[in-house]
Amino acid sequence: MTKYNYQLILSVILGITLLVGCAPKSSNIVKQDLEKKSATVIAVLPVDNKTHDLKAPQLLRLKVFDELYFKGYSKLPLEVIDQKLEHLYSGEKNNGAGVVSPSVIKELVGADAAMYCTLSEGKHTGGLFYVPVTVAASCELRNTQTGEVLWNAQYKTTSRNFELPGKRLEMKSYEAFETVIEDVVNKVLETLPDGPNLKG
């Protein structure tokens, strides 16, 4: 066998060794990228309220906060977030829209991701024998390190409460409002992947 053949065989073996050696590293890089994108601690920010109802956005935020915990994400108390953000409400805001940027959230509370929710509709429409309750909301999860959108979803539903006219009908509609918001939150978050506390 000639010297040229030996060099050719050695080159082929060396090439195969390099390819095999690089394969696990590529897999590890992809895995590390996915781990960087996954969130462990989510900061649930105050809801962007497009309605005239002042209680509905608070209720929506609380429901989202509770549901995230049951989906396996670590709790970051809402009071802690609000205290950290308090001085920003009278100062700098992202694009003047009242939405704090993900990088600021990272700096202030150290969360991996920020949950931005919008209540676009929340109303009780009066009727003689029924009061329709309509709620529409959307949520977006953004990585606080990169600002990348990790997930988003929206949902709208209407509940009709039939009753004789009077206070009882009005009370029934208010009771239904909380149920409808809970339903909207469940539907919005059902597509969000389970958090690390459920994955083990």
PDB file of C-alpha atoms in Angstrom:
ATOM      1  CA  MET A   1       0.000   0.000   0.000  1.00  0.00           C
ATOM      2  CA  THR A   2       1.428   3.373  -1.015  1.00  0.00           C
ATOM      3  CA  LYS A   3       2.139   6.320   1.212  1.00  0.00           C
ATOM      4  CA  TYR A   4      -0.683   8.220  -0.563  1.00  0.00           C
ATOM      5  CA  ASN A   5      -3.226   5.489   0.347  1.00  0.00           C
ATOM      6  CA  TYR A   6      -2.174   5.627   4.007  1.00  0.00           C
ATOM      7  CA  GLN A   7      -2.659   9.388   4.073  1.00  0.00           C
ATOM      8  CA  LEU A   8      -6.088   9.042   2.415  1.00  0.00           C
ATOM      9  CA  ILE A   9      -7.255   6.409   4.935  1.00  0.00           C
ATOM     10  CA  LEU A  10      -5.956   8.466   7.877  1.00  0.00           C
ATOM     11  CA  SER A  11      -7.732  11.555   6.525  1.00  0.00           C
ATOM     12  CA  VAL A  12     -11.046   9.678   6.226  1.00  0.00           C
ATOM     13  CA  ILE A  13     -10.721   8.244   9.772  1.00  0.00           C
ATOM     14  CA  LEU A  14      -9.823  11.667  11.159  1.00  0.00           C
ATOM     15  CA  GLY A  15     -12.799  13.226   9.363  1.00  0.00           C
ATOM     16  CA  ILE A  16     -15.231  10.638  10.746  1.00  0.00           C
ATOM     17  CA  THR A  17     -13.814  11.106  14.267  1.00  0.00           C
ATOM     18  CA  LEU A  18     -14.285  14.853  14.049  1.00  0.00           C
ATOM     19  CA  LEU A  19     -17.887  14.490  12.837  1.00  0.00           C
ATOM     20  CA  VAL A  20     -18.781  12.024  15.582  1.00  0.00           C
ATOM     21  CA  GLY A  21     -17.042  14.184  18.176  1.00  0.00           C
ATOM     22  CA  CYS A  22     -18.985  17.294  17.123  1.00  0.00           C
ATOM     23  CA  ALA A  23     -22.434  15.681  17.108  1.00  0.00           C
ATOM     24  CA  PRO A  24     -22.966  15.568  20.900  1.00  0.00           C
ATOM     25  CA  LYS A  25     -21.723  19.149  21.205  1.00  0.00           C
ATOM     26  CA  SER A  26     -24.317  20.312  18.660  1.00  0.00           C
ATOM     27  CA  SER A  27     -27.075  18.528  20.597  1.00  0.00           C
ATOM     28  CA  ASN A  28     -25.862  20.098  23.830  1.00  0.00           C
ATOM     29  CA  ILE A  29     -25.882  23.563  22.270  1.00  0.00           C
ATOM     30  CA  VAL A  30     -29.479  23.117  21.087  1.00  0.00           C
ATOM     31  CA  LYS A  31     -30.462  21.821  24.529  1.00  0.00           C
ATOM     32  CA  GLN A  32     -28.767  24.768  26.232  1.00  0.00           C
ATOM     33  CA  ASP A  33     -30.592  27.201  23.920  1.00  0.00           C
ATOM     34  CA  LEU A  34     -33.933  25.627  24.830  1.00  0.00           C
ATOM     35  CA  GLU A  35     -33.098  25.789  28.529  1.00  0.00           C
ATOM     36  CA  LYS A  36     -32.207  29.463  28.216  1.00  0.00           C
ATOM     37  CA  LYS A  37     -35.586  30.149  26.635  1.00  0.00           C
ATOM     38  CA  SER A  38     -37.567  28.236  29.249  1.00  0.00           C
ATOM     39  CA  ALA A  39     -38.906  30.237  32.176  1.00  0.00           C
ATOM     40  CA  THR A  40     -38.816  29.246  35.822  1.00  0.00           C
ATOM     41  CA  VAL A  41     -39.952  32.476  37.478  1.00  0.00           C
ATOM     42  CA  ILE A  42     -42.590  34.600  35.725  1.00  0.00           C
ATOM     43  CA  ALA A  43     -43.415  38.157  36.749  1.00  0.00           C
ATOM     44  CA  VAL A  44     -47.141  38.782  36.199  1.00  0.00           C
ATOM     45  CA  LEU A  45     -47.355  42.487  35.417  1.00  0.00           C
ATOM     46  CA  PRO A  46     -50.361  44.748  36.027  1.00  0.00           C
ATOM     47  CA  VAL A  47     -53.014  44.171  33.363  1.00  0.00           C
ATOM     48  CA  ASP A  48     -53.328  46.613  30.488  1.00  0.00           C
ATOM     49  CA  ASN A  49     -56.972  47.565  31.011  1.00  0.00           C
ATOM     50  CA  LYS A  50     -58.946  48.637  27.933  1.00  0.00           C
ATOM     51  CA  THR A  51     -62.269  48.625  29.815  1.00  0.00           C
ATOM     52  CA  HIS A  52     -63.985  50.949  32.312  1.00  0.00           C
ATOM     53  CA  ASP A  53     -64.033  48.253  34.997  1.00  0.00           C
ATOM     54  CA  LEU A  54     -61.387  48.782  37.689  1.00  0.00           C
ATOM     55  CA  LYS A  55     -61.834  45.479  39.523  1.00  0.00           C
ATOM     56  CA  ALA A  56     -61.785  43.152  36.500  1.00  0.00           C
ATOM     57  CA  PRO A  57     -58.076  43.660  35.622  1.00  0.00           C
ATOM     58  CA  GLN A  58     -57.061  42.980  39.233  1.00  0.00           C
ATOM     59  CA  LEU A  59     -59.124  39.808  39.244  1.00  0.00           C
ATOM     60  CA  LEU A  60     -57.662  38.744  35.894  1.00  0.00           C
ATOM     61  CA  ARG A  61     -54.108  39.275  37.125  1.00  0.00           C
ATOM     62  CA  LEU A  62     -54.746  37.302  40.319  1.00  0.00           C
ATOM     63  CA  LYS A  63     -56.273  34.392  38.358  1.00  0.00           C
ATOM     64  CA  VAL A  64     -53.285  34.325  35.968  1.00  0.00           C
ATOM     65  CA  PHE A  65     -50.901  34.406  38.941  1.00  0.00           C
ATOM     66  CA  ASP A  66     -52.654  31.460  40.631  1.00  0.00           C
ATOM     67  CA  GLU A  67     -52.905  29.423  37.424  1.00  0.00           C
ATOM     68  CA  LEU A  68     -49.175  29.829  36.685  1.00  0.00           C
ATOM     69  CA  TYR A  69     -48.398  28.331  40.087  1.00  0.00           C
ATOM     70  CA  PHE A  70     -50.613  25.321  39.341  1.00  0.00           C
ATOM     71  CA  LYS A  71     -48.885  24.931  35.975  1.00  0.00           C
ATOM     72  CA  GLY A  72     -45.523  24.508  37.700  1.00  0.00           C
ATOM     73  CA  TYR A  73     -43.977  27.983  37.792  1.00  0.00           C
ATOM     74  CA  SER A  74     -42.404  29.523  40.894  1.00  0.00           C
ATOM     75  CA  LYS A  75     -44.323  32.336  42.586  1.00  0.00           C
ATOM     76  CA  LEU A  76     -43.066  35.905  42.472  1.00  0.00           C
ATOM     77  CA  PRO A  77     -45.436  37.822  44.794  1.00  0.00           C
ATOM     78  CA  LEU A  78     -47.480  40.524  43.076  1.00  0.00           C
ATOM     79  CA  GLU A  79     -46.744  42.910  45.955  1.00  0.00           C
ATOM     80  CA  VAL A  80     -43.004  42.597  45.312  1.00  0.00           C
ATOM     81  CA  ILE A  81     -43.481  43.372  41.610  1.00  0.00           C
ATOM     82  CA  ASP A  82     -45.721  46.367  42.345  1.00  0.00           C
ATOM     83  CA  GLN A  83     -43.270  47.803  44.885  1.00  0.00           C
ATOM     84  CA  LYS A  84     -40.409  47.548  42.402  1.00  0.00           C
ATOM     85  CA  LEU A  85     -42.437  49.058  39.573  1.00  0.00           C
ATOM     86  CA  GLU A  86     -44.064  51.811  41.621  1.00  0.00           C
ATOM     87  CA  HIS A  87     -41.474  54.495  40.837  1.00  0.00           C
ATOM     88  CA  LEU A  88     -41.664  53.702  37.097  1.00  0.00           C
ATOM     89  CA  TYR A  89     -45.365  54.543  36.780  1.00  0.00           C
ATOM     90  CA  SER A  90     -44.595  58.228  37.121  1.00  0.00           C
ATOM     91  CA  GLY A  91     -41.345  57.961  35.159  1.00  0.00           C
ATOM     92  CA  GLU A  92     -40.061  56.021  32.165  1.00  0.00           C
ATOM     93  CA  LYS A  93     -42.358  53.614  30.364  1.00  0.00           C
ATOM     94  CA  ASN A  94     -41.879  51.635  27.213  1.00  0.00           C
ATOM     95  CA  ASN A  95     -43.079  53.563  24.128  1.00  0.00           C
ATOM     96  CA  GLY A  96     -45.310  55.675  26.355  1.00  0.00           C
ATOM     97  CA  ALA A  97     -47.847  52.848  26.438  1.00  0.00           C
ATOM     98  CA  GLY A  98     -47.457  52.107  30.136  1.00  0.00           C
ATOM     99  CA  VAL A  99     -45.762  48.759  29.446  1.00  0.00           C
ATOM    100  CA  VAL A 100     -42.445  48.206  31.208  1.00  0.00           C
ATOM    101  CA  SER A 101     -39.837  46.558  28.982  1.00  0.00           C
ATOM    102  CA  PRO A 102     -38.720  42.965  29.735  1.00  0.00           C
ATOM    103  CA  SER A 103     -35.131  44.067  30.389  1.00  0.00           C
ATOM    104  CA  VAL A 104     -36.319  46.439  33.130  1.00  0.00           C
ATOM    105  CA  ILE A 105     -38.300  43.592  34.720  1.00  0.00           C
ATOM    106  CA  LYS A 106     -35.153  41.448  34.689  1.00  0.00           C
ATOM    107  CA  GLU A 107     -33.180  44.195  36.375  1.00  0.00           C
ATOM    108  CA  LEU A 108     -35.799  44.977  39.025  1.00  0.00           C
ATOM    109  CA  VAL A 109     -37.141  41.569  40.076  1.00  0.00           C
ATOM    110  CA  GLY A 110     -34.819  39.034  38.414  1.00  0.00           C
ATOM    111  CA  ALA A 111     -37.621  37.059  36.721  1.00  0.00           C
ATOM    112  CA  ASP A 112     -36.835  34.834  33.715  1.00  0.00           C
ATOM    113  CA  ALA A 113     -39.936  36.025  31.877  1.00  0.00           C
ATOM    114  CA  ALA A 114     -42.642  38.661  32.104  1.00  0.00           C
ATOM    115  CA  MET A 115     -46.348  38.002  31.539  1.00  0.00           C
ATOM    116  CA  TYR A 116     -48.132  40.867  29.787  1.00  0.00           C
ATOM    117  CA  CYS A 117     -51.934  40.568  29.803  1.00  0.00           C
ATOM    118  CA  THR A 118     -54.541  42.836  28.239  1.00  0.00           C
ATOM    119  CA  LEU A 119     -58.210  42.988  29.197  1.00  0.00           C
ATOM    120  CA  SER A 120     -59.804  44.198  25.969  1.00  0.00           C
ATOM    121  CA  GLU A 121     -63.421  43.586  26.954  1.00  0.00           C
ATOM    122  CA  GLY A 122     -65.199  43.123  30.270  1.00  0.00           C
ATOM    123  CA  LYS A 123     -68.804  44.216  30.506  1.00  0.00           C
ATOM    124  CA  HIS A 124     -72.267  43.490  31.853  1.00  0.00           C
ATOM    125  CA  THR A 125     -74.908  44.421  29.272  1.00  0.00           C
ATOM    126  CA  GLY A 126     -78.271  45.081  30.898  1.00  0.00           C
ATOM    127  CA  GLY A 127     -81.395  43.223  29.764  1.00  0.00           C
ATOM    128  CA  LEU A 128     -84.911  42.676  31.045  1.00  0.00           C
ATOM    129  CA  PHE A 129     -84.566  38.997  31.951  1.00  0.00           C
ATOM    130  CA  TYR A 130     -80.870  38.348  31.367  1.00  0.00           C
ATOM    131  CA  VAL A 131     -77.491  40.102  31.651  1.00  0.00           C
ATOM    132  CA  PRO A 132     -74.798  38.954  29.203  1.00  0.00           C
ATOM    133  CA  VAL A 133     -71.302  39.020  30.713  1.00  0.00           C
ATOM    134  CA  THR A 134     -68.532  39.281  28.105  1.00  0.00           C
ATOM    135  CA  VAL A 135     -64.811  39.006  28.824  1.00  0.00           C
ATOM    136  CA  ALA A 136     -61.966  39.079  26.287  1.00  0.00           C
ATOM    137  CA  ALA A 137     -58.294  38.903  27.233  1.00  0.00           C
ATOM    138  CA  SER A 138     -54.908  38.148  25.745  1.00  0.00           C
ATOM    139  CA  CYS A 139     -51.563  37.294  27.340  1.00  0.00           C
ATOM    140  CA  GLU A 140     -47.988  37.334  26.066  1.00  0.00           C
ATOM    141  CA  LEU A 141     -44.929  35.816  27.739  1.00  0.00           C
ATOM    142  CA  ARG A 142     -41.618  37.504  26.959  1.00  0.00           C
ATOM    143  CA  ASN A 143     -38.073  36.524  27.858  1.00  0.00           C
ATOM    144  CA  THR A 144     -36.613  39.210  30.128  1.00  0.00           C
ATOM    145  CA  GLN A 145     -33.083  38.606  28.882  1.00  0.00           C
ATOM    146  CA  THR A 146     -33.741  38.908  25.138  1.00  0.00           C
ATOM    147  CA  GLY A 147     -37.234  40.415  24.890  1.00  0.00           C
ATOM    148  CA  GLU A 148     -38.253  37.464  22.700  1.00  0.00           C
ATOM    149  CA  VAL A 149     -41.926  36.441  22.708  1.00  0.00           C
ATOM    150  CA  LEU A 150     -41.998  32.905  24.122  1.00  0.00           C
ATOM    151  CA  TRP A 151     -45.762  32.365  23.976  1.00  0.00           C
ATOM    152  CA  ASN A 152     -49.055  34.216  23.469  1.00  0.00           C
ATOM    153  CA  ALA A 153     -52.763  33.430  23.380  1.00  0.00           C
ATOM    154  CA  GLN A 154     -56.176  35.121  23.573  1.00  0.00           C
ATOM    155  CA  TYR A 155     -59.770  34.158  24.315  1.00  0.00           C
ATOM    156  CA  LYS A 156     -63.224  35.716  24.462  1.00  0.00           C
ATOM    157  CA  THR A 157     -66.435  34.346  25.923  1.00  0.00           C
ATOM    158  CA  THR A 158     -69.943  35.463  26.900  1.00  0.00           C
ATOM    159  CA  SER A 159     -72.155  34.140  29.679  1.00  0.00           C
ATOM    160  CA  ARG A 160     -75.904  34.884  29.852  1.00  0.00           C
ATOM    161  CA  ASN A 161     -77.668  34.857  33.203  1.00  0.00           C
ATOM    162  CA  PHE A 162     -81.436  34.503  33.156  1.00  0.00           C
ATOM    163  CA  GLU A 163     -83.470  35.679  36.151  1.00  0.00           C
ATOM    164  CA  LEU A 164     -86.448  37.827  37.039  1.00  0.00           C
ATOM    165  CA  PRO A 165     -85.698  41.573  36.803  1.00  0.00           C
ATOM    166  CA  GLY A 166     -84.306  43.232  39.908  1.00  0.00           C
ATOM    167  CA  LYS A 167     -81.433  42.998  42.353  1.00  0.00           C
ATOM    168  CA  ARG A 168     -81.219  39.220  42.120  1.00  0.00           C
ATOM    169  CA  LEU A 169     -80.450  39.383  38.401  1.00  0.00           C
ATOM    170  CA  GLU A 170     -77.814  42.066  38.980  1.00  0.00           C
ATOM    171  CA  MET A 171     -76.179  40.045  41.775  1.00  0.00           C
ATOM    172  CA  LYS A 172     -76.194  36.925  39.635  1.00  0.00           C
ATOM    173  CA  SER A 173     -74.393  38.743  36.828  1.00  0.00           C
ATOM    174  CA  TYR A 174     -71.641  39.919  39.205  1.00  0.00           C
ATOM    175  CA  GLU A 175     -71.212  36.379  40.519  1.00  0.00           C
ATOM    176  CA  ALA A 176     -70.951  35.122  36.951  1.00  0.00           C
ATOM    177  CA  PHE A 177     -68.315  37.739  36.115  1.00  0.00           C
ATOM    178  CA  GLU A 178     -65.670  36.054  38.282  1.00  0.00           C
ATOM    179  CA  THR A 179     -66.536  32.666  36.802  1.00  0.00           C
ATOM    180  CA  VAL A 180     -66.238  34.026  33.254  1.00  0.00           C
ATOM    181  CA  ILE A 181     -62.832  35.599  33.972  1.00  0.00           C
ATOM    182  CA  GLU A 182     -61.633  32.310  35.449  1.00  0.00           C
ATOM    183  CA  ASP A 183     -62.830  30.500  32.324  1.00  0.00           C
ATOM    184  CA  VAL A 184     -61.007  32.990  30.077  1.00  0.00           C
ATOM    185  CA  VAL A 185     -57.766  32.596  32.060  1.00  0.00           C
ATOM    186  CA  ASN A 186     -58.000  28.796  31.874  1.00  0.00           C
ATOM    187  CA  LYS A 187     -58.555  28.896  28.116  1.00  0.00           C
ATOM    188  CA  VAL A 188     -55.760  31.412  27.540  1.00  0.00           C
ATOM    189  CA  LEU A 189     -53.195  29.516  29.624  1.00  0.00           C
ATOM    190  CA  GLU A 190     -54.083  25.982  28.562  1.00  0.00           C
ATOM    191  CA  THR A 191     -51.614  26.209  25.650  1.00  0.00           C
ATOM    192  CA  LEU A 192     -48.775  27.429  27.886  1.00  0.00           C
ATOM    193  CA  PRO A 193     -46.282  24.567  28.452  1.00  0.00           C
ATOM    194  CA  ASP A 194     -46.018  23.223  32.000  1.00  0.00           C
ATOM    195  CA  GLY A 195     -43.361  24.822  34.164  1.00  0.00           C
ATOM    196  CA  PRO A 196     -40.232  23.158  35.594  1.00  0.00           C
ATOM    197  CA  ASN A 197     -41.895  22.341  38.931  1.00  0.00           C
ATOM    198  CA  LEU A 198     -44.225  19.908  37.153  1.00  0.00           C
ATOM    199  CA  LYS A 199     -41.568  18.485  34.840  1.00  0.00           C
ATOM    200  CA  GLY A 200     -39.504  17.317  37.778  1.00  0.00           C
TER     201      GLY A 200
END
